[in-house]
XYZ file of C-alpha atoms in Angstrom:
349
model
C 62.895 -41.309 -17.471
C 60.590 -43.968 -18.890
C 60.109 -44.594 -22.569
C 56.995 -46.318 -23.914
C 56.325 -48.090 -27.185
C 53.785 -50.578 -28.479
C 53.133 -53.108 -31.198
C 49.883 -54.457 -32.610
C 49.646 -58.249 -32.478
C 46.172 -59.369 -33.691
C 45.358 -62.797 -32.281
C 43.924 -65.435 -34.638
C 41.613 -68.079 -33.163
C 42.359 -71.733 -33.851
C 38.643 -72.095 -34.499
C 35.978 -69.362 -34.529
C 34.870 -68.573 -30.971
C 31.093 -68.368 -30.583
C 29.327 -66.308 -27.926
C 25.825 -64.840 -27.692
C 27.346 -61.596 -29.015
C 28.535 -63.255 -32.206
C 31.478 -65.236 -33.538
C 35.084 -64.060 -33.185
C 37.730 -65.144 -35.691
C 40.383 -62.602 -34.642
C 40.904 -60.503 -31.550
C 42.735 -57.147 -31.492
C 45.797 -57.100 -29.256
C 48.373 -54.439 -28.422
C 51.483 -54.957 -26.303
C 52.983 -51.970 -24.496
C 56.635 -51.923 -23.510
C 58.033 -49.578 -20.865
C 61.804 -49.057 -20.592
C 63.571 -47.263 -17.760
C 66.830 -45.328 -17.881
C 68.369 -48.058 -15.706
C 67.962 -50.553 -18.556
C 65.052 -52.576 -17.215
C 61.865 -52.961 -19.175
C 58.400 -54.391 -18.748
C 55.575 -55.563 -20.996
C 51.827 -55.328 -20.598
C 48.900 -56.287 -22.796
C 45.995 -54.034 -23.662
C 43.021 -56.249 -22.884
C 40.163 -55.708 -25.322
C 37.124 -57.674 -26.511
C 35.003 -56.145 -29.290
C 31.463 -55.511 -28.118
C 32.314 -55.968 -24.450
C 35.139 -53.554 -23.615
C 34.224 -49.919 -23.004
C 36.878 -48.651 -25.430
C 36.167 -47.799 -29.062
C 38.067 -50.250 -31.257
C 38.562 -47.733 -34.064
C 40.086 -45.166 -31.687
C 41.984 -47.460 -29.344
C 45.270 -47.792 -31.231
C 45.378 -44.017 -31.715
C 44.907 -43.603 -27.960
C 47.585 -46.186 -27.161
C 50.032 -44.408 -29.472
C 49.233 -41.034 -27.884
C 49.675 -42.370 -24.343
C 53.021 -43.946 -25.224
C 54.214 -40.589 -26.577
C 53.041 -38.743 -23.453
C 54.880 -41.208 -21.198
C 58.045 -40.993 -23.297
C 57.987 -37.175 -23.082
C 57.578 -37.319 -19.311
C 54.123 -35.760 -19.505
C 52.217 -38.718 -18.045
C 52.694 -41.126 -15.146
C 52.271 -44.727 -16.398
C 50.129 -45.447 -13.320
C 47.769 -42.556 -13.956
C 44.115 -43.558 -13.658
C 42.429 -44.013 -17.068
C 38.765 -44.731 -16.317
C 37.767 -44.518 -19.988
C 40.570 -46.903 -21.009
C 40.573 -49.811 -18.509
C 42.331 -52.175 -20.921
C 45.196 -49.705 -21.364
C 45.333 -49.124 -17.608
C 45.711 -52.895 -17.137
C 48.574 -52.979 -19.658
C 50.431 -50.106 -17.992
C 49.997 -51.465 -14.468
C 51.306 -54.831 -15.652
C 54.243 -53.299 -17.541
C 55.250 -51.170 -14.538
C 55.136 -54.219 -12.275
C 57.237 -56.223 -14.757
C 59.762 -53.395 -15.030
C 60.026 -53.102 -11.231
C 60.583 -56.835 -10.760
C 63.391 -57.145 -13.321
C 61.651 -57.446 -16.685
C 61.542 -61.252 -16.777
C 57.727 -61.525 -16.765
C 57.802 -62.697 -13.128
C 55.484 -60.099 -11.644
C 54.528 -61.973 -8.471
C 57.194 -64.541 -7.517
C 55.560 -67.557 -5.888
C 55.287 -71.326 -5.849
C 53.302 -70.907 -9.064
C 56.079 -69.062 -10.953
C 58.680 -71.490 -9.601
C 56.725 -74.344 -11.164
C 55.817 -76.050 -7.868
C 52.031 -75.705 -8.025
C 49.319 -75.142 -10.609
C 46.010 -73.261 -10.571
C 42.771 -75.272 -10.988
C 40.693 -73.910 -13.856
C 37.268 -74.462 -15.334
C 37.052 -75.937 -18.807
C 35.456 -73.491 -21.247
C 32.908 -74.955 -23.684
C 32.325 -72.692 -26.662
C 28.982 -72.257 -28.372
C 28.323 -74.228 -31.523
C 26.271 -77.145 -32.714
C 25.227 -79.693 -30.115
C 27.672 -82.343 -31.497
C 30.494 -79.790 -31.405
C 29.733 -78.877 -27.789
C 29.471 -82.555 -26.790
C 32.867 -83.225 -28.376
C 34.378 -80.379 -26.346
C 32.802 -81.701 -23.143
C 34.087 -85.235 -23.744
C 37.572 -83.872 -24.425
C 37.611 -81.774 -21.233
C 36.328 -84.615 -19.070
C 38.930 -86.974 -20.520
C 41.595 -84.461 -19.504
C 40.334 -84.489 -15.921
C 38.298 -81.288 -15.632
C 35.897 -81.200 -12.674
C 34.311 -77.823 -13.515
C 32.935 -76.828 -16.919
C 31.663 -73.447 -18.032
C 29.137 -73.581 -20.875
C 28.144 -70.639 -23.003
C 24.370 -70.570 -23.451
C 21.961 -68.305 -25.270
C 22.692 -68.959 -28.944
C 21.237 -72.435 -29.560
C 17.510 -73.052 -29.453
C 16.564 -73.391 -25.798
C 15.335 -76.957 -26.266
C 18.758 -77.907 -27.645
C 20.470 -76.425 -24.618
C 18.149 -78.383 -22.336
C 18.953 -81.549 -24.283
C 22.667 -80.811 -23.938
C 22.419 -80.412 -20.154
C 20.253 -83.527 -19.936
C 22.932 -85.466 -21.822
C 25.699 -84.096 -19.571
C 23.905 -85.165 -16.423
C 23.183 -88.598 -17.892
C 26.939 -89.014 -18.350
C 28.352 -87.070 -15.385
C 26.668 -86.643 -12.002
C 26.824 -83.503 -9.886
C 29.438 -85.124 -7.626
C 31.735 -85.600 -10.619
C 31.147 -82.356 -12.500
C 30.296 -78.780 -11.519
C 28.473 -76.895 -14.278
C 28.689 -73.124 -14.605
C 26.624 -71.384 -17.276
C 27.330 -68.054 -18.972
C 24.498 -66.342 -20.843
C 26.432 -63.154 -21.688
C 23.256 -61.126 -21.144
C 21.362 -62.985 -23.885
C 17.889 -63.123 -22.279
C 15.119 -60.774 -21.263
C 14.321 -60.826 -17.515
C 11.252 -63.013 -18.095
C 13.171 -65.398 -20.357
C 15.930 -65.586 -17.767
C 13.532 -66.513 -14.976
C 11.825 -69.244 -17.026
C 15.041 -70.626 -18.501
C 16.816 -70.716 -15.156
C 13.914 -72.629 -13.585
C 14.263 -75.325 -16.210
C 18.069 -75.363 -16.121
C 18.015 -75.768 -12.327
C 16.889 -79.399 -12.702
C 20.418 -80.221 -13.803
C 22.176 -79.071 -10.605
C 23.762 -75.897 -11.997
C 26.368 -74.184 -9.810
C 25.762 -70.655 -11.127
C 24.864 -68.609 -14.166
C 26.772 -65.536 -15.289
C 24.975 -62.426 -16.465
C 21.566 -63.863 -17.429
C 20.322 -60.446 -18.608
C 22.015 -57.492 -20.275
C 23.785 -54.964 -18.014
C 21.993 -51.919 -16.647
C 18.718 -53.541 -15.545
C 19.435 -53.314 -11.836
C 15.899 -53.725 -10.506
C 15.262 -56.823 -12.622
C 18.719 -58.166 -11.802
C 18.117 -57.724 -8.072
C 14.890 -59.707 -8.387
C 16.669 -62.517 -10.235
C 19.448 -62.597 -7.648
C 16.911 -62.642 -4.834
C 14.648 -65.471 -5.909
C 16.056 -67.264 -8.957
C 16.414 -71.031 -9.119
C 20.160 -70.755 -9.885
C 22.715 -68.531 -8.077
C 23.515 -65.496 -10.239
C 27.038 -64.246 -10.974
C 27.741 -60.757 -12.305
C 30.252 -60.280 -15.102
C 29.514 -57.679 -17.780
C 27.619 -55.701 -15.137
C 30.949 -54.736 -13.536
C 32.694 -53.506 -16.674
C 32.867 -49.739 -17.023
C 32.105 -48.948 -13.371
C 35.038 -46.668 -12.568
C 33.447 -44.912 -9.576
C 34.130 -46.871 -6.330
C 30.846 -45.631 -4.879
C 28.891 -46.946 -7.875
C 30.542 -50.342 -7.450
C 29.505 -50.505 -3.813
C 25.965 -49.356 -4.577
C 25.603 -52.033 -7.266
C 26.499 -54.911 -4.963
C 24.476 -53.471 -2.083
C 21.394 -53.250 -4.287
C 21.669 -56.383 -6.407
C 23.239 -58.814 -3.880
C 24.600 -61.380 -6.371
C 25.785 -64.793 -5.239
C 29.084 -64.303 -7.105
C 31.080 -61.726 -9.029
C 33.359 -62.662 -11.921
C 36.453 -60.491 -12.079
C 38.314 -59.823 -15.328
C 41.262 -57.589 -14.341
C 42.006 -56.835 -17.991
C 38.579 -55.327 -18.632
C 38.037 -53.783 -15.193
C 41.171 -51.624 -15.207
C 43.875 -53.784 -13.641
C 44.698 -55.523 -10.404
C 44.118 -52.592 -8.064
C 40.558 -52.225 -9.390
C 39.948 -55.979 -9.151
C 41.181 -55.942 -5.556
C 38.615 -53.254 -4.750
C 35.891 -55.474 -6.215
C 37.132 -58.382 -4.070
C 36.882 -56.261 -0.933
C 33.340 -55.233 -1.863
C 32.325 -58.808 -2.686
C 33.502 -59.983 0.715
C 31.705 -57.071 2.403
C 28.407 -58.064 0.752
C 28.931 -61.820 1.226
C 29.373 -62.615 -2.481
C 31.743 -65.273 -3.708
C 34.191 -64.423 -6.481
C 36.640 -65.879 -8.923
C 39.044 -64.519 -11.511
C 38.901 -64.999 -15.259
C 41.067 -63.885 -18.117
C 39.437 -62.067 -21.030
C 40.874 -63.923 -24.028
C 44.267 -62.273 -23.557
C 47.451 -63.616 -25.121
C 49.905 -65.422 -22.857
C 51.320 -62.040 -21.807
C 48.085 -60.932 -20.157
C 47.121 -64.437 -19.040
C 50.443 -64.957 -17.270
C 50.144 -61.670 -15.393
C 46.586 -62.480 -14.308
C 47.488 -66.032 -13.274
C 50.461 -64.878 -11.192
C 48.350 -62.260 -9.422
C 45.513 -64.763 -8.908
C 47.727 -67.373 -7.272
C 49.028 -64.976 -4.645
C 45.428 -64.235 -3.590
C 45.307 -67.723 -2.087
C 42.386 -68.937 -4.200
C 40.882 -72.404 -3.820
C 37.897 -72.213 -6.206
C 38.428 -73.132 -9.877
C 39.377 -70.021 -11.850
C 38.678 -69.058 -15.471
C 42.269 -69.015 -16.699
C 42.615 -71.876 -19.129
C 42.461 -69.971 -22.425
C 46.085 -69.974 -23.527
C 45.658 -72.462 -26.409
C 42.976 -70.529 -28.272
C 45.251 -68.868 -30.830
C 47.395 -69.930 -33.766
C 49.844 -67.086 -33.121
C 49.958 -66.834 -29.341
C 53.248 -65.744 -27.784
C 55.307 -68.719 -26.618
C 55.592 -68.754 -22.842
C 56.122 -71.024 -19.819
C 52.340 -71.329 -19.375
C 51.027 -74.835 -19.937
C 47.809 -76.661 -19.153
C 48.192 -80.013 -17.396
C 44.810 -81.631 -16.987
C 42.573 -79.001 -15.431
C 45.456 -76.994 -13.964
C 47.412 -74.083 -15.408
C 51.143 -74.355 -14.687
C 54.162 -72.100 -15.157
C 56.825 -74.437 -16.548
C 60.176 -72.832 -15.802
C 61.963 -75.029 -18.353
C 60.045 -73.231 -21.100
C 60.914 -69.713 -22.205
C 59.217 -66.570 -23.416
C 59.455 -65.565 -27.067
C 59.226 -61.772 -27.034
C 61.477 -60.999 -30.005
C 58.729 -58.936 -31.585
C 58.994 -56.592 -28.624
C 62.725 -56.220 -28.974
C 63.572 -58.382 -25.953
């Protein structure tokens, strides 16, 4: 018999996080705990980003509470597919894995969880004023980052061009890889024109230049754009495996960006990886602003995939009230420091 419970743990940003969808000051967070009759337990995080996740924020906690009650009454398998609730499905898959491996938050034992190796990550540059973004870039480069991901689409386009011009005047393409993320901010025509101008600055890729659902226009951009296109938001909410395959077959992106927390968990992300390799698309993994609970699970799973490309996992220091964990950034790498401990008292552990 498995019992399920949850707590709400809203995450508070150290500084407001700007994207093309707006500015976030807090992020909803729920942690689900599963306990078995044998005395082991596991924890998983409901991954959710307002305006991006498919779930309804006002209904989500009610749904989490209902699912926990169904599991506790033996009326629901924790690994049941929940296509309308991918963030909850991620939490339950993670909690089951944690419970099965002893409840110590070591879901995928490896050289990463033993503290022997780290995972290279890209440095995330948040939107803001040009001086603010330059200060972030200088800080990341001083720490040793070789790959930066810049959010674009909120400043005036000329300011973004000036920012990229400044970056390349300071750091050549051999020293710094630049990834852009537009979060679907542009129309197809804007995207084409903007990408042509951005391409002068040796851009590695651009995520989601146009809003999801415009498959014909997206296919055209992927086919003849000046910068390789990566899909991100386009993947969220596609629960039908056939629809996933049809999307990649039609659009043929250069890359896909995989957020296990928003896609429905690791099994779903692994299906996307198989499809990406079938259609000759590159891929990398990113977290979705989870707390250290979700980030740790994603990082452990990512490492055992044998990745070499820089991943989007360096977000653990975003919050004033994150859950203390062994995760620690060292330069551009995310490490699991075994000398540090988890603080999960709020979950009764």
